Amino acid sequence: MTTHENLLGGPAPTHLPENEEAYRLLGEESATPEKVAADFPTFSLAWAMLADDAFAAERVVESYAYARTGYHRGLDALRRSGWKGHGPIPWEHRPNRGFLRCLAALARAAGAINETEESERCWEFLKDSSADAYAELKQ
């Protein structure tokens, strides 16, 4: 795991809390992302999965809506975890991945519907939050 030490005194990395029950539903019980999003609406990974599935099926506006929902739920969770609007959100921390995936899905869908400024802003936000997530998700 990568250690994020900011030598300039910036904010510490933000780590969202685990939601073991939501992961268990997705994994062991093979629940659909729709079921998990309905049962755990603050669980951004379910929204990211819905956004990815919709985008793959060429339902771009639906993908945009799912991504935006997960993104805003993730922002709320980040703020509750002490995030002040900037600073690292490590990809290596499993609970952060849902938010980061929603951010990438929002950037992708925004680009597909010609919301160029929003797409660019979201990609930049992703890169600033986690270079590892950006490298993994910007394809």
PDB file of C-alpha atoms in Angstrom:
ATOM      1  CA  MET A   1       0.000   0.000   0.000  1.00  0.00           C
ATOM      2  CA  THR A   2       1.216   3.474  -0.864  1.00  0.00           C
ATOM      3  CA  THR A   3       1.840   5.900   1.973  1.00  0.00           C
ATOM      4  CA  HIS A   4       0.723   9.444   1.286  1.00  0.00           C
ATOM      5  CA  GLU A   5       2.963  11.782   3.207  1.00  0.00           C
ATOM      6  CA  ASN A   6       2.502  15.419   2.317  1.00  0.00           C
ATOM      7  CA  LEU A   7       5.749  17.209   3.012  1.00  0.00           C
ATOM      8  CA  LEU A   8       4.135  20.605   2.397  1.00  0.00           C
ATOM      9  CA  GLY A   9       1.745  20.244   5.309  1.00  0.00           C
ATOM     10  CA  GLY A  10      -1.417  19.750   3.263  1.00  0.00           C
ATOM     11  CA  PRO A  11      -4.430  17.827   4.458  1.00  0.00           C
ATOM     12  CA  ALA A  12      -4.083  14.213   5.483  1.00  0.00           C
ATOM     13  CA  PRO A  13      -5.588  11.558   3.202  1.00  0.00           C
ATOM     14  CA  THR A  14      -9.284  10.978   3.718  1.00  0.00           C
ATOM     15  CA  HIS A  15     -10.434   7.408   4.339  1.00  0.00           C
ATOM     16  CA  LEU A  16     -14.136   6.684   4.056  1.00  0.00           C
ATOM     17  CA  PRO A  17     -15.628   4.188   6.513  1.00  0.00           C
ATOM     18  CA  GLU A  18     -16.130   0.555   5.548  1.00  0.00           C
ATOM     19  CA  ASN A  19     -19.595  -0.824   4.823  1.00  0.00           C
ATOM     20  CA  GLU A  20     -19.066  -4.551   5.243  1.00  0.00           C
ATOM     21  CA  GLU A  21     -22.759  -5.374   4.854  1.00  0.00           C
ATOM     22  CA  ALA A  22     -22.965  -3.712   1.426  1.00  0.00           C
ATOM     23  CA  TYR A  23     -19.797  -5.513   0.265  1.00  0.00           C
ATOM     24  CA  ARG A  24     -21.190  -8.792   1.603  1.00  0.00           C
ATOM     25  CA  LEU A  25     -24.430  -8.316  -0.322  1.00  0.00           C
ATOM     26  CA  LEU A  26     -22.546  -7.632  -3.547  1.00  0.00           C
ATOM     27  CA  GLY A  27     -20.103 -10.489  -3.027  1.00  0.00           C
ATOM     28  CA  GLU A  28     -21.419 -13.424  -1.049  1.00  0.00           C
ATOM     29  CA  GLU A  29     -25.090 -12.925  -1.821  1.00  0.00           C
ATOM     30  CA  SER A  30     -24.602 -11.700  -5.412  1.00  0.00           C
ATOM     31  CA  ALA A  31     -27.119  -8.913  -4.884  1.00  0.00           C
ATOM     32  CA  THR A  32     -27.613  -6.552  -7.800  1.00  0.00           C
ATOM     33  CA  PRO A  33     -26.221  -3.036  -7.629  1.00  0.00           C
ATOM     34  CA  GLU A  34     -29.854  -1.824  -7.745  1.00  0.00           C
ATOM     35  CA  LYS A  35     -30.653  -3.803  -4.578  1.00  0.00           C
ATOM     36  CA  VAL A  36     -27.523  -2.567  -2.784  1.00  0.00           C
ATOM     37  CA  ALA A  37     -28.139   1.068  -3.818  1.00  0.00           C
ATOM     38  CA  ALA A  38     -31.720   0.790  -2.543  1.00  0.00           C
ATOM     39  CA  ASP A  39     -30.653  -0.784   0.754  1.00  0.00           C
ATOM     40  CA  PHE A  40     -27.551   1.418   1.204  1.00  0.00           C
ATOM     41  CA  PRO A  41     -28.109   4.649  -0.757  1.00  0.00           C
ATOM     42  CA  THR A  42     -24.907   6.208   0.648  1.00  0.00           C
ATOM     43  CA  PHE A  43     -22.769   3.335  -0.732  1.00  0.00           C
ATOM     44  CA  SER A  44     -21.141   4.951  -3.782  1.00  0.00           C
ATOM     45  CA  LEU A  45     -19.772   1.706  -5.210  1.00  0.00           C
ATOM     46  CA  ALA A  46     -23.294   0.509  -6.052  1.00  0.00           C
ATOM     47  CA  TRP A  47     -23.970   3.772  -7.899  1.00  0.00           C
ATOM     48  CA  ALA A  48     -20.652   3.447  -9.752  1.00  0.00           C
ATOM     49  CA  MET A  49     -21.571  -0.084 -10.842  1.00  0.00           C
ATOM     50  CA  LEU A  50     -24.976   1.136 -12.055  1.00  0.00           C
ATOM     51  CA  ALA A  51     -23.297   3.986 -13.955  1.00  0.00           C
ATOM     52  CA  ASP A  52     -20.797   1.623 -15.578  1.00  0.00           C
ATOM     53  CA  ASP A  53     -23.506  -0.864 -16.575  1.00  0.00           C
ATOM     54  CA  ALA A  54     -25.694   1.871 -18.066  1.00  0.00           C
ATOM     55  CA  PHE A  55     -22.773   3.371 -19.981  1.00  0.00           C
ATOM     56  CA  ALA A  56     -21.798  -0.031 -21.386  1.00  0.00           C
ATOM     57  CA  ALA A  57     -25.397  -0.449 -22.574  1.00  0.00           C
ATOM     58  CA  GLU A  58     -25.233   2.987 -24.264  1.00  0.00           C
ATOM     59  CA  ARG A  59     -27.713   4.520 -21.806  1.00  0.00           C
ATOM     60  CA  VAL A  60     -25.486   7.545 -21.316  1.00  0.00           C
ATOM     61  CA  VAL A  61     -27.981   9.891 -19.651  1.00  0.00           C
ATOM     62  CA  GLU A  62     -28.882   7.143 -17.180  1.00  0.00           C
ATOM     63  CA  SER A  63     -25.183   6.564 -16.539  1.00  0.00           C
ATOM     64  CA  TYR A  64     -24.732  10.277 -15.911  1.00  0.00           C
ATOM     65  CA  ALA A  65     -27.608  10.274 -13.398  1.00  0.00           C
ATOM     66  CA  TYR A  66     -26.272   7.249 -11.507  1.00  0.00           C
ATOM     67  CA  ALA A  67     -22.747   8.685 -11.457  1.00  0.00           C
ATOM     68  CA  ARG A  68     -23.972  12.067 -10.232  1.00  0.00           C
ATOM     69  CA  THR A  69     -25.977  10.421  -7.443  1.00  0.00           C
ATOM     70  CA  GLY A  70     -22.987   8.370  -6.271  1.00  0.00           C
ATOM     71  CA  TYR A  71     -20.696  11.369  -6.587  1.00  0.00           C
ATOM     72  CA  HIS A  72     -22.895  13.533  -4.359  1.00  0.00           C
ATOM     73  CA  ARG A  73     -23.406  10.727  -1.844  1.00  0.00           C
ATOM     74  CA  GLY A  74     -19.622  10.311  -1.810  1.00  0.00           C
ATOM     75  CA  LEU A  75     -19.013  14.027  -1.273  1.00  0.00           C
ATOM     76  CA  ASP A  76     -21.354  13.912   1.719  1.00  0.00           C
ATOM     77  CA  ALA A  77     -19.483  10.904   3.135  1.00  0.00           C
ATOM     78  CA  LEU A  78     -16.105  12.565   2.553  1.00  0.00           C
ATOM     79  CA  ARG A  79     -17.225  15.682   4.407  1.00  0.00           C
ATOM     80  CA  ARG A  80     -18.496  13.564   7.305  1.00  0.00           C
ATOM     81  CA  SER A  81     -15.031  11.947   7.351  1.00  0.00           C
ATOM     82  CA  GLY A  82     -13.298  15.308   7.760  1.00  0.00           C
ATOM     83  CA  TRP A  83     -12.511  16.166   4.123  1.00  0.00           C
ATOM     84  CA  LYS A  84     -12.433  19.940   3.566  1.00  0.00           C
ATOM     85  CA  GLY A  85     -12.833  20.041  -0.215  1.00  0.00           C
ATOM     86  CA  HIS A  86      -9.296  19.090  -1.203  1.00  0.00           C
ATOM     87  CA  GLY A  87      -6.574  16.641  -0.395  1.00  0.00           C
ATOM     88  CA  PRO A  88      -5.799  13.008  -1.136  1.00  0.00           C
ATOM     89  CA  ILE A  89      -8.521  10.385  -1.375  1.00  0.00           C
ATOM     90  CA  PRO A  90      -6.405   7.230  -1.714  1.00  0.00           C
ATOM     91  CA  TRP A  91      -7.492   4.641  -4.297  1.00  0.00           C
ATOM     92  CA  GLU A  92      -5.769   1.982  -2.187  1.00  0.00           C
ATOM     93  CA  HIS A  93      -8.409   2.384   0.548  1.00  0.00           C
ATOM     94  CA  ARG A  94     -11.293   0.157  -0.608  1.00  0.00           C
ATOM     95  CA  PRO A  95     -14.172   2.362   0.642  1.00  0.00           C
ATOM     96  CA  ASN A  96     -12.805   5.334  -1.349  1.00  0.00           C
ATOM     97  CA  ARG A  97     -13.071   3.445  -4.633  1.00  0.00           C
ATOM     98  CA  GLY A  98     -16.827   3.866  -4.985  1.00  0.00           C
ATOM     99  CA  PHE A  99     -16.571   7.643  -4.848  1.00  0.00           C
ATOM    100  CA  LEU A 100     -13.556   7.728  -7.160  1.00  0.00           C
ATOM    101  CA  ARG A 101     -15.279   5.409  -9.643  1.00  0.00           C
ATOM    102  CA  CYS A 102     -18.368   7.652  -9.575  1.00  0.00           C
ATOM    103  CA  LEU A 103     -16.179  10.671 -10.244  1.00  0.00           C
ATOM    104  CA  ALA A 104     -14.629   8.932 -13.271  1.00  0.00           C
ATOM    105  CA  ALA A 105     -18.044   7.723 -14.472  1.00  0.00           C
ATOM    106  CA  LEU A 106     -19.394  11.263 -14.177  1.00  0.00           C
ATOM    107  CA  ALA A 107     -16.442  12.621 -16.171  1.00  0.00           C
ATOM    108  CA  ARG A 108     -16.933   9.960 -18.850  1.00  0.00           C
ATOM    109  CA  ALA A 109     -20.708  10.443 -19.138  1.00  0.00           C
ATOM    110  CA  ALA A 110     -20.407  14.246 -19.085  1.00  0.00           C
ATOM    111  CA  GLY A 111     -17.963  14.010 -21.975  1.00  0.00           C
ATOM    112  CA  ALA A 112     -20.335  11.738 -23.874  1.00  0.00           C
ATOM    113  CA  ILE A 113     -23.165  14.299 -23.631  1.00  0.00           C
ATOM    114  CA  ASN A 114     -20.871  17.185 -24.572  1.00  0.00           C
ATOM    115  CA  GLU A 115     -20.624  18.675 -21.082  1.00  0.00           C
ATOM    116  CA  THR A 116     -16.973  19.316 -21.832  1.00  0.00           C
ATOM    117  CA  GLU A 117     -16.202  21.680 -18.958  1.00  0.00           C
ATOM    118  CA  GLU A 118     -17.763  19.345 -16.395  1.00  0.00           C
ATOM    119  CA  SER A 119     -15.922  16.369 -17.866  1.00  0.00           C
ATOM    120  CA  GLU A 120     -12.571  18.158 -17.715  1.00  0.00           C
ATOM    121  CA  ARG A 121     -13.254  19.425 -14.188  1.00  0.00           C
ATOM    122  CA  CYS A 122     -14.139  15.918 -12.992  1.00  0.00           C
ATOM    123  CA  TRP A 123     -11.037  14.337 -14.572  1.00  0.00           C
ATOM    124  CA  GLU A 124      -8.879  17.029 -12.943  1.00  0.00           C
ATOM    125  CA  PHE A 125     -10.587  16.455  -9.586  1.00  0.00           C
ATOM    126  CA  LEU A 126      -9.920  12.723  -9.930  1.00  0.00           C
ATOM    127  CA  LYS A 127      -6.252  13.296 -10.767  1.00  0.00           C
ATOM    128  CA  ASP A 128      -5.844  15.727  -7.852  1.00  0.00           C
ATOM    129  CA  SER A 129      -7.570  13.300  -5.463  1.00  0.00           C
ATOM    130  CA  SER A 130      -5.743  10.135  -6.477  1.00  0.00           C
ATOM    131  CA  ALA A 131      -3.151   9.770  -9.221  1.00  0.00           C
ATOM    132  CA  ASP A 132      -3.552   5.986  -8.896  1.00  0.00           C
ATOM    133  CA  ALA A 133      -7.323   6.173  -9.485  1.00  0.00           C
ATOM    134  CA  TYR A 134      -6.781   8.504 -12.431  1.00  0.00           C
ATOM    135  CA  ALA A 135      -4.283   6.100 -13.993  1.00  0.00           C
ATOM    136  CA  GLU A 136      -6.623   3.155 -13.410  1.00  0.00           C
ATOM    137  CA  LEU A 137      -9.880   4.777 -14.540  1.00  0.00           C
ATOM    138  CA  LYS A 138      -8.922   7.255 -17.296  1.00  0.00           C
ATOM    139  CA  GLN A 139      -9.071   4.968 -20.300  1.00  0.00           C
TER     140      GLN A 139
END
